[in-house]
Coordinates of C-alpha atoms and ligand atoms in Angstrom, one line a residue:
X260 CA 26.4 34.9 -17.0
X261 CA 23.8 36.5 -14.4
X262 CA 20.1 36.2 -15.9
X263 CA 18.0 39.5 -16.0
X264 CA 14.7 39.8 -16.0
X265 CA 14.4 39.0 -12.1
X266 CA 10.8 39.3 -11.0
X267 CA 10.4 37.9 -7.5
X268 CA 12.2 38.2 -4.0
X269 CA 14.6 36.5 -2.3
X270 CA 15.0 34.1 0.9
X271 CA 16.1 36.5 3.5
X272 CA 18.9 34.4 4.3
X273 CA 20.7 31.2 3.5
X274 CA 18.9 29.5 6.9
X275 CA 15.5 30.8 5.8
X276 CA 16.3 28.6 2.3
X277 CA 17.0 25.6 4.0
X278 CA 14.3 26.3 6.5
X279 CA 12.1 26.5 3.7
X280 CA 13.1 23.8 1.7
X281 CA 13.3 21.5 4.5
X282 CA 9.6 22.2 5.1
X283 CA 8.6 21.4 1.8
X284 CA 10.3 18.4 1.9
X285 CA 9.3 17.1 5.3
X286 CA 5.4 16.4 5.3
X287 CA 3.2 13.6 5.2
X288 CA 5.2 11.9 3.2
X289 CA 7.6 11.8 6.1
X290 CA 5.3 11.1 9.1
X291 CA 2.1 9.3 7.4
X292 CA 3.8 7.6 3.9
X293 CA 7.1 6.5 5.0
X294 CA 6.1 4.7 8.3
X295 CA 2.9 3.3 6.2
X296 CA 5.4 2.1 3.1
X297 CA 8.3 0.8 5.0
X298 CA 5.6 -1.6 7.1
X299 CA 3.8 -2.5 4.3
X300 CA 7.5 -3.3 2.5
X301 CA 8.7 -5.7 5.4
X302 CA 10.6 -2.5 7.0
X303 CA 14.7 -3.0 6.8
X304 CA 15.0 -3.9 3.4
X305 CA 12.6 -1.3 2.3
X306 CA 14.7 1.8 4.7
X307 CA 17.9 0.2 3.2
X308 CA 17.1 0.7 -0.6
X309 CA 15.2 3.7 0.6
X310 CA 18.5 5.6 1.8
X311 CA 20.3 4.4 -1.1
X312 CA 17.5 5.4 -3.4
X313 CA 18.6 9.1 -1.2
X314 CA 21.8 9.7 -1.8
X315 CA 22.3 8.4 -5.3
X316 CA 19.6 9.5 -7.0
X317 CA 17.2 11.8 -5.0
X318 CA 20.2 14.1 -4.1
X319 CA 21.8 14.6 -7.2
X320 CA 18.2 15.7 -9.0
X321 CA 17.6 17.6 -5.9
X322 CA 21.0 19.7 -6.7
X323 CA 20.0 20.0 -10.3
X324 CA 16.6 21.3 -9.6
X325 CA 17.8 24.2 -7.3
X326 CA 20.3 24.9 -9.4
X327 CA 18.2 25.5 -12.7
X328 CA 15.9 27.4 -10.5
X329 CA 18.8 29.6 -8.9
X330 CA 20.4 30.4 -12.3
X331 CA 17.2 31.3 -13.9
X332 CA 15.8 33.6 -10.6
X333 CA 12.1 33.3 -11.9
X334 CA 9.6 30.5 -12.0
X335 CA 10.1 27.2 -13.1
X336 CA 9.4 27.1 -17.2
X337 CA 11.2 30.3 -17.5
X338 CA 14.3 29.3 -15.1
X339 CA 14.8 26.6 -17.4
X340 CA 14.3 28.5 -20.6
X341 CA 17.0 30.7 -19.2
X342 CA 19.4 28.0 -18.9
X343 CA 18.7 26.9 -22.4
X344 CA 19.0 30.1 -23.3
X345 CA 22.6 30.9 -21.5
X346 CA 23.7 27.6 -23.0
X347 CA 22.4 28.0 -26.4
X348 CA 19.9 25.3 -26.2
X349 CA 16.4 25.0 -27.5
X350 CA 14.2 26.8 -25.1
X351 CA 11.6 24.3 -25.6
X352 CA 12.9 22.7 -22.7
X353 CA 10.9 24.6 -20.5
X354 CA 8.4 22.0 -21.1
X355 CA 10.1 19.7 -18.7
X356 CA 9.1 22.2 -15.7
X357 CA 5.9 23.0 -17.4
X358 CA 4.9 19.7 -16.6
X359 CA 6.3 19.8 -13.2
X360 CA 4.3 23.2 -12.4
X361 CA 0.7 21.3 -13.6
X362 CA 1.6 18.4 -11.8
X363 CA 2.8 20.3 -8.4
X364 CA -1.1 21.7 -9.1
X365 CA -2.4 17.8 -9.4
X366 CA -0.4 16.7 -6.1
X367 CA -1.7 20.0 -4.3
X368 CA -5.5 19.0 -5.2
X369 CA -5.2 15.9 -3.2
X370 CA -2.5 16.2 -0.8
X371 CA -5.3 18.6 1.0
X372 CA -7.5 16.6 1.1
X373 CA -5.2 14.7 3.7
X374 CA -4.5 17.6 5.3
X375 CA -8.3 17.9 6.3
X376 CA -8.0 14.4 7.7
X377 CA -5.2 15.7 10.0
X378 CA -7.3 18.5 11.0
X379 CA -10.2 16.4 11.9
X380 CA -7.9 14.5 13.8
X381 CA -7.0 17.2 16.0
X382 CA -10.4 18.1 17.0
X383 CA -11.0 14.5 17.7
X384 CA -7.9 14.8 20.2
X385 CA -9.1 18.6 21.2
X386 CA -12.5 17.6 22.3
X387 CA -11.5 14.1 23.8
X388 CA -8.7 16.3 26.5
X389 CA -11.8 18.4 27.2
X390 CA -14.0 15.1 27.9
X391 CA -12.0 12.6 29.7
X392 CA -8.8 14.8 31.0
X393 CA -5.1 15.1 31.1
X394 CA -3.5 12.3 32.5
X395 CA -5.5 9.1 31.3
X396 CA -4.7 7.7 27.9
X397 CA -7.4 8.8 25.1
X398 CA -10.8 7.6 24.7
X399 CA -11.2 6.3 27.8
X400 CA -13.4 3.3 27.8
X401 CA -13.6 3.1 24.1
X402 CA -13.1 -0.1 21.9
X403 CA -10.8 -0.2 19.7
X404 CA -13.2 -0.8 16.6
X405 CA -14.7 2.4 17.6
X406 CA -11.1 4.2 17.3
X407 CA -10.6 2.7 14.2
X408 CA -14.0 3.5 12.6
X409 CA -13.2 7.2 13.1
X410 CA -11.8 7.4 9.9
X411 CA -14.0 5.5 7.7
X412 CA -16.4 7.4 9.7
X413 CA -15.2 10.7 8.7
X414 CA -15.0 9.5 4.9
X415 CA -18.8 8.6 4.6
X416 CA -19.7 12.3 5.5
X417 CA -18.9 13.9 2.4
X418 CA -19.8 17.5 3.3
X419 CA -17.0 17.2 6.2
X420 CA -14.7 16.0 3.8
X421 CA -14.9 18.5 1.4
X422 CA -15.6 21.6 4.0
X423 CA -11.7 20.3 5.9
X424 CA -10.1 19.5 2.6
X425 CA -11.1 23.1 1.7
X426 CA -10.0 24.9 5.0
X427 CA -6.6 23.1 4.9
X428 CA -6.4 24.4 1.4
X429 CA -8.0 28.1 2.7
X430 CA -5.3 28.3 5.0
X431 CA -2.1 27.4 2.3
X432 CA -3.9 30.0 -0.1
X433 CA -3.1 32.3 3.0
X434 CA 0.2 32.3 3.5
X435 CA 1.2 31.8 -0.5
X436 CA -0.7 35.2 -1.2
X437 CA 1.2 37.1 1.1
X438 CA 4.5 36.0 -0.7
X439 CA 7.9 34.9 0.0
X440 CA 9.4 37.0 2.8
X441 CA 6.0 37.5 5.2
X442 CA 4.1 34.4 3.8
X443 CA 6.4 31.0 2.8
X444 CA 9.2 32.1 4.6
X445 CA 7.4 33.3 8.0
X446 CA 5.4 30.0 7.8
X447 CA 9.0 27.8 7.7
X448 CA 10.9 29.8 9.8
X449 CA 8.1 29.9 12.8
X450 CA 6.4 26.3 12.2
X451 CA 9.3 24.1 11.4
X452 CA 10.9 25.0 14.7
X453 CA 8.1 23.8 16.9
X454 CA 7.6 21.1 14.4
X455 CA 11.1 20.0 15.2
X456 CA 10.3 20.0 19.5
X457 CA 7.3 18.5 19.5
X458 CA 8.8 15.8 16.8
X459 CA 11.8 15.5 19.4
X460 CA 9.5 15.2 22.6
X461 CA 7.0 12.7 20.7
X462 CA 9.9 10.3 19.3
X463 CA 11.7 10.3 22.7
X464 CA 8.2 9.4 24.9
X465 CA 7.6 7.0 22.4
X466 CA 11.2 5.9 23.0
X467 CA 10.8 5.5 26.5
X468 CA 6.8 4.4 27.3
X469 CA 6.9 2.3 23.9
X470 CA 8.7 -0.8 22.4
X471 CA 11.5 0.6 20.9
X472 CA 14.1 -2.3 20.4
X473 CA 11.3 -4.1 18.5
X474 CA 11.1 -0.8 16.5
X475 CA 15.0 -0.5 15.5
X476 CA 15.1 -4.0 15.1
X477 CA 12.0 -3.9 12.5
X478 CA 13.3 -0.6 10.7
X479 CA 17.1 -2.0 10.3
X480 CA 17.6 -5.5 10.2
X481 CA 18.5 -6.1 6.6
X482 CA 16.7 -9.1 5.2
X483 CA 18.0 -8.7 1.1
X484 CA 15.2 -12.0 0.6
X485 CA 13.1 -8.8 1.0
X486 CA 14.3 -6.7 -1.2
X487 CA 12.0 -7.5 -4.7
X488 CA 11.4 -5.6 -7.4
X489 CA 8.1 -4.2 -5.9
X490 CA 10.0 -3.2 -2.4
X491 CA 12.4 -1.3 -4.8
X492 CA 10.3 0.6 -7.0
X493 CA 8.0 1.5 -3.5
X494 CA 10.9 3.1 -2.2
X495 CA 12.5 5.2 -4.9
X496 CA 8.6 6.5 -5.4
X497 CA 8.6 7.4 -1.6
X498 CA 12.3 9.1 -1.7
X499 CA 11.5 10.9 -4.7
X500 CA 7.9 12.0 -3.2
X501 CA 9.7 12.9 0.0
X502 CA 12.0 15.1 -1.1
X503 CA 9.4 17.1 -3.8
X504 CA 11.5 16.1 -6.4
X505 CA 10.3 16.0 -10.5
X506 CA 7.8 18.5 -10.1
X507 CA 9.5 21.9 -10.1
X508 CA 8.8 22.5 -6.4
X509 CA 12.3 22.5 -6.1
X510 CA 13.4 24.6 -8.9
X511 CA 11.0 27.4 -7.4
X512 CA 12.4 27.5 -4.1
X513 CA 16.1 27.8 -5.7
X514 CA 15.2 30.8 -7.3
X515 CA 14.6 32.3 -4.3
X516 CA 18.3 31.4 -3.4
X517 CA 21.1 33.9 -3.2
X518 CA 24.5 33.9 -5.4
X519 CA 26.3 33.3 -2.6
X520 CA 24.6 30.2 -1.5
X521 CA 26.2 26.9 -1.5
X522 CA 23.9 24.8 -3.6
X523 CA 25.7 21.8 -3.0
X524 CA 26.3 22.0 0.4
X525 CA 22.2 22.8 0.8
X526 CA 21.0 20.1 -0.9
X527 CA 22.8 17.6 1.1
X528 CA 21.5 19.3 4.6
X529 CA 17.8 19.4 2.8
X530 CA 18.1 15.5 1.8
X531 CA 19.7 14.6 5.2
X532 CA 16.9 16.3 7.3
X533 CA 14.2 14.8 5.1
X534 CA 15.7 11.7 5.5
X535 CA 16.5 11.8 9.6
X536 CA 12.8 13.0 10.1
X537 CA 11.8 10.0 7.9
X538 CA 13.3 7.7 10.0
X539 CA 12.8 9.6 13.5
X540 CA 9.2 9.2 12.4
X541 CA 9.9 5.1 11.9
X542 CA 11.6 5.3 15.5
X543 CA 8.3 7.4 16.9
X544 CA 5.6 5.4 15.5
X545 CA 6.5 1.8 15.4
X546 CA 7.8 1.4 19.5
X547 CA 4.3 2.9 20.1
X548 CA 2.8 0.8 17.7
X549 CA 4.4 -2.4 18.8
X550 CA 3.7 -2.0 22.1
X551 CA -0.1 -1.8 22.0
X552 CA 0.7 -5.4 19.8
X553 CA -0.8 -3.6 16.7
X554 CA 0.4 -4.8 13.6
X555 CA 3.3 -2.7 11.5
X556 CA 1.6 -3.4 7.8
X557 CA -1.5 -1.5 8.5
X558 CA -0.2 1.2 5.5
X559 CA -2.4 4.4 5.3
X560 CA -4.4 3.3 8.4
X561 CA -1.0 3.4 10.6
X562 CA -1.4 7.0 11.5
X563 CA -4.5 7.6 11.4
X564 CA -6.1 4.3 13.2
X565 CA -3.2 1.9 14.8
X566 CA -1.6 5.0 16.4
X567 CA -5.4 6.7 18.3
X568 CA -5.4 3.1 19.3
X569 CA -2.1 3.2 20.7
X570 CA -2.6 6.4 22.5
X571 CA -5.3 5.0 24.3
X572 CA -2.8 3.0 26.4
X573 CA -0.6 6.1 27.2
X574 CA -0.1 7.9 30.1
X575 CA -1.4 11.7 28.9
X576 CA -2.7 9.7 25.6
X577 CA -5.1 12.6 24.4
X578 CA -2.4 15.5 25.0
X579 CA 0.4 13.3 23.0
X580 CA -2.3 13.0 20.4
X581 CA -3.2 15.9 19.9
X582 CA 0.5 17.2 20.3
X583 CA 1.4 14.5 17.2
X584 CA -1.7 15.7 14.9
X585 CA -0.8 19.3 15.8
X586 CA 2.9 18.5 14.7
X587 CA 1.9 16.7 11.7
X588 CA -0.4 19.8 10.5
X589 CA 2.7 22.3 10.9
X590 CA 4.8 19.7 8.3
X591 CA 2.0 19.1 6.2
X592 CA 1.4 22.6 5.9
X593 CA 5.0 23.9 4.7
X594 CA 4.8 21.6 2.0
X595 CA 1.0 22.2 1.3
X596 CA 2.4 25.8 0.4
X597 CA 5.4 24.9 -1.5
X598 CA 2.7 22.3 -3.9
X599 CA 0.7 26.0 -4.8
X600 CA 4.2 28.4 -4.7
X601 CA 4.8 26.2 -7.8
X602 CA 1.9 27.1 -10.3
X603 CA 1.0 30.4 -8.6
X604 CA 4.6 31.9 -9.2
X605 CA 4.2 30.5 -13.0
X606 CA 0.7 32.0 -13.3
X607 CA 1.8 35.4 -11.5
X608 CA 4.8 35.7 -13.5
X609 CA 3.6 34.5 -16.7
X610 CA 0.5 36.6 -17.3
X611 CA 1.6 39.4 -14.8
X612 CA -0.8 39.3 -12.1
X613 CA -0.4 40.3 -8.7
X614 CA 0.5 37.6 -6.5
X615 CA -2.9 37.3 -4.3
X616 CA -4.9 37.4 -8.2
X617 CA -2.7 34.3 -9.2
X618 CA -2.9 32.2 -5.8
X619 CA -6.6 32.8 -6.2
X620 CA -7.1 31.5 -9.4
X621 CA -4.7 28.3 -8.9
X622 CA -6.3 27.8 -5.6
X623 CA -10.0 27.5 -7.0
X624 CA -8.4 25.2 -9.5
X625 CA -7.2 23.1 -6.5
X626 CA -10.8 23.2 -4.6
X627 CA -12.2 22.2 -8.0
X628 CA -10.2 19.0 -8.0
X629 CA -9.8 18.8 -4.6
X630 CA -14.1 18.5 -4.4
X631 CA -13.4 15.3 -6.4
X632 CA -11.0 13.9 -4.2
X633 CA -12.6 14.3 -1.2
X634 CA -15.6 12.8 -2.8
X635 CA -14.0 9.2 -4.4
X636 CA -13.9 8.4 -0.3
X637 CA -17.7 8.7 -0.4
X638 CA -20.6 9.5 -2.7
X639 CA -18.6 8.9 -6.2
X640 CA -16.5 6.0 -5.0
X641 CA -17.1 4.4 -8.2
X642 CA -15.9 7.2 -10.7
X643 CA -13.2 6.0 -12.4
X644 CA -11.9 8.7 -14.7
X645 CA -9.4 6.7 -16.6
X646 CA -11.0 3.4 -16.6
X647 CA -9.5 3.8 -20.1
X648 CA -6.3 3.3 -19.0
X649 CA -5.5 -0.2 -17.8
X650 CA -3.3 1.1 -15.8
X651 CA -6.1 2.9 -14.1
X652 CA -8.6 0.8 -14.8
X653 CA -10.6 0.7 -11.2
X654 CA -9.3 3.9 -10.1
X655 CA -11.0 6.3 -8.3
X656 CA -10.5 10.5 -8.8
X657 CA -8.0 10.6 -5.9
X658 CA -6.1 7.5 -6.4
X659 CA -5.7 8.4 -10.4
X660 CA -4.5 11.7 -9.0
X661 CA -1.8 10.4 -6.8
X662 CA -0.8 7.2 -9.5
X663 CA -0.3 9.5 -12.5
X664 CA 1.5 11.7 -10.7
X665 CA 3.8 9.7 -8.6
X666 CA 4.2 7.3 -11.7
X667 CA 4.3 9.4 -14.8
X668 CA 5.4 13.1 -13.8
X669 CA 7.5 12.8 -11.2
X670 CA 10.2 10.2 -13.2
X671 CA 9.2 11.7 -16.3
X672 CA 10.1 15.3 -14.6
X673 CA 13.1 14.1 -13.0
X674 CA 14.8 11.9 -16.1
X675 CA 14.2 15.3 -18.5
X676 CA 15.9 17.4 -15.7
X677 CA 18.8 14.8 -15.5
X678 CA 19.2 14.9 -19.4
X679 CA 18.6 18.8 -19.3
X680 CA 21.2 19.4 -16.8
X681 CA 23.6 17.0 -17.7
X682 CA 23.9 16.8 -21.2
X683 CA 22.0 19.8 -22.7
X684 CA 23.2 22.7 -20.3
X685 CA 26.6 24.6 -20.8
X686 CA 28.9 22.7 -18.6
X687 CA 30.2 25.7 -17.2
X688 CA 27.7 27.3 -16.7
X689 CA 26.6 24.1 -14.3
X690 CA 30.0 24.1 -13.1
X691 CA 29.4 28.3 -11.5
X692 CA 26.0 27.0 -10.2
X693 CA 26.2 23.6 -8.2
X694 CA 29.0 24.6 -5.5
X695 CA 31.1 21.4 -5.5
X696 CA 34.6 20.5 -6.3
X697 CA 37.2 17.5 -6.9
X698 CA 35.6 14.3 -6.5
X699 CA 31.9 15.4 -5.4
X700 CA 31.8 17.0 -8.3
X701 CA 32.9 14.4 -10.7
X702 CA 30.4 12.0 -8.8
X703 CA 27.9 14.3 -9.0
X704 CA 28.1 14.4 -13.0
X705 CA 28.5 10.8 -13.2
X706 CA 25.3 10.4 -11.5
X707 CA 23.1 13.1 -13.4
X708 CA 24.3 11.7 -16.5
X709 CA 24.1 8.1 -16.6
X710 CA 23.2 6.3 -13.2
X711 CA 20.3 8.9 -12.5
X712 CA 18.3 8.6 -16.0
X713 CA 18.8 4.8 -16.4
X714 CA 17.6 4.1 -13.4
X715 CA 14.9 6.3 -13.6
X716 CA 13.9 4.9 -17.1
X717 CA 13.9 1.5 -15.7
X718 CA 11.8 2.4 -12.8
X719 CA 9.2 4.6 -15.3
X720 CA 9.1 1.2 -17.3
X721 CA 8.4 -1.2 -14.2
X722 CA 6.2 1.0 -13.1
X723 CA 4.0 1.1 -15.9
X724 CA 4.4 -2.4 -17.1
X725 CA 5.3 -4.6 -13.8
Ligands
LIG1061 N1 7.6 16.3 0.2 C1 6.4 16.5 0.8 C2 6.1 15.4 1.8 O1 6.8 14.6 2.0 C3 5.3 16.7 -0.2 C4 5.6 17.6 -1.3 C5 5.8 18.9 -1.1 C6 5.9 17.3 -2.6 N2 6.2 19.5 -2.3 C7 6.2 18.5 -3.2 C8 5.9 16.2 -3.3 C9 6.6 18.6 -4.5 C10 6.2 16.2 -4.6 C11 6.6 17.4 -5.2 O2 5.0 15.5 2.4

């Protein structure tokens, strides 16, 4: 049963999907949240349980998502009505990626304003070349307090906050207007390649000028005393964040897919690279880390103030700095577009706008929020929007905006996509769709159906309640 109705392009080809889909998935949550979670988790135990977390639950929701969204060839609500629809289902369903699209729009608002802080970060590295040269390390002559205030420096000046968080948003607006083939797709296809050599060249200098053995032995010695409930529910968050999963990123991207794709075989190259960049970042970071004697549990401040202190002991410090922010941007920036794609393909679709009218609108909806966020750093640092909420009770705009997110909608998207696709959909229809036979396949069903929502129900739970 083919759907009609089709609205939208298509990837170009089967390596322009992956490239794309890899993009989204590979982002800060790879370079800044990983390293910054596994340290503050006691590393091994946390990377263990992480690449467990991987294969048994993040891939098989990662399959169902591109699957809905390649069945149904339109945006995420309506892919999933489709379903329902070819399986003679209620179509109130949709509301599963409805949810997914508003919070996609939630994650976007902030996850920009991060993306400024990387920007300001490679000016920081831009003008310190032009100041003190190529082959020193960076900020010659600095202290290391100084290095480290640079952040904390850049979050008391509100207006900077807001004017990068807006520019990093400017430019994703950019490249979402111009749509799939000349906008997402040229962005993945030309940025995740240079992404990939200056990754490369940055893990293996950090391989060779920093401490590496500590760094293997701190990512994968397997402590189990470790592994508590906390460590746990930390690293299912990050592998689900990781791999854009809950929020109907996902299901947008696999409409884009061919027939003739392998949707099986894709999601297992998607999950592998998100996870090999993961821990490529872990293997880049922590020798460079550990050899300027910093410590590995600094969590958000890792990137952005252990490692400009590390450069400054570095042969060609500024250049690998500004190399690494440049590298981060290009990652942060394919998944910056795949957090708008979401909405704006709802919006465009649903009320039949042209693409540029749509991004427009969800993007000032992003600024809006994103104003906020960029401001709980600063001048309303004691705004609590859901003080309400004990959950939330000292909260500020940002912090609410990742923790509902990343603790309601995302396991709340992803157990309603398990149930949807496992129990509600037409099993054959499922069957034509996901591209695997024999045992994977059996696996696969075993998992979507009972070990993927359990889990995920428990994990909702401790979340909430723990
Ligand atoms: N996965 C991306 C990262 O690791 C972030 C991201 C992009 C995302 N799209 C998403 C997270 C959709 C959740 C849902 O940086």
């Amino acid at each position: 049963m083919a759907a009609t109705g089709k609205t939208h392009e298509n990837w170009s080809s089967r390596s322009a999907f992956i490239l794309a889909a890899v993009g989204s998935a590979v982002g800060l949550g790879n370079m800044w949240r990983f390293p910054a979670e596994a340290g503050e988790n006691g590393g091994g135990a946390f990377v263990l349980f992480y690449i467990f977390c991987v294969l048994l639950i993040g891939l098989p929701v990662l399959l169902s998502e591109v699957l809905i969204g390649r069945h149904g060839q339109a945006n995420a609500p309506e892919s999933v009505r489709r379903v329902a629809r070819d399986s003679n289902a209620p179509e109130g369903w949709s509301i599963l990626a409805s949810m997914g699209v508003f919070a996609a729009f939630l994650i976007l608002s902030f996850y920009c304003v991060v993306g400024g802080w990387v920007v300001y970060y490679i000016g920081v590295f831009i003008s310190d070349l032009v100041q003190t040269g190529l082959a020193g390390g960076a900020f010659e002559g600095r202290a290391a307090g100084d290095i480290e205030g640079l952040l904390p420096g850049l979050f008391g000046n509100g207006g900077l906050m807001v004017g990068l968080n807006l520019g990093f948003l400017a430019v994703t607006m950019f490249f979402v207007a111009r749509g799939v083939s000349s906008g997402i797709e040229w962005v993945a296809v030309y940025l995740m390649p240079i992404f990939f050599v200056l990754f490369l060249g940055i893990t293996i200098y950090g391989a060779f000028t920093g401490n590496f053995g500590e760094a293997v032995a701190y990512l994968f010695t397997f402590d189990f005393s470790k592994l508590t409930g906390e460590v746990m529910l930390a690293a299912v968050g990050q592998a689900f964040f990781s791999l854009s999963l809950g929020v109907a990123g996902m299901m947008t991207y696999g409409a884009y897919a061919n027939r003739d794709t392998n949707l099986g075989e894709t999601s297992g190259i998607i999950a592998g690279a998100d996870t090999m960049v993961a821990m490529l970042a872990g293997l880049a970071i922590f020798p460079i880390v550990f050899a300027a004697g910093l410590s590995a549990s600094a969590g958000p401040g890792l990137m952005f103030q252990s490692l400009p202190i590390a450069f400054q002991a570095m042969p060609f410090g500024s250049l690998i700095g500004l190399a690494f922010f440049v590298m981060v941007f290009f990652a942060a920036l394919t998944s910056s577009v795949s957090l708008l794609e979401a909405p704006t393909a709802y919006v465009f679709e649903k009320f039949k706008l042209a693409r540029p009218v749509a991004t427009l609108i969800v993007g000032l909806g992003a600024a809006a929020l994103g104003v906020l966020s960029s401001l709980s750093f600063n001048d309303m640092a004691e705004f609590y929007p859901l003080s309400f909420i004990p959950l939330f009770a000292e909260t500020n705009f940002f912090d609410t905006l990742d923790g509902v997110t990343a603790k309601l909608f995302m396991p709340i998207g992803a157990i309603l996509t398990c149930i949807f696709v496992g129990w509600i959909a037409d099993a054959k229809l499922i069957d034509d769709e996901n591209g695997l036979d024999g045992v994977l396949h059996q696996t696969w069903r075993v998992l979507v159906r009972f070990v993927c929502p359990i889990a995920l129900t428990i994990i909702l739970l401790a979340g909430l309640f723990a």
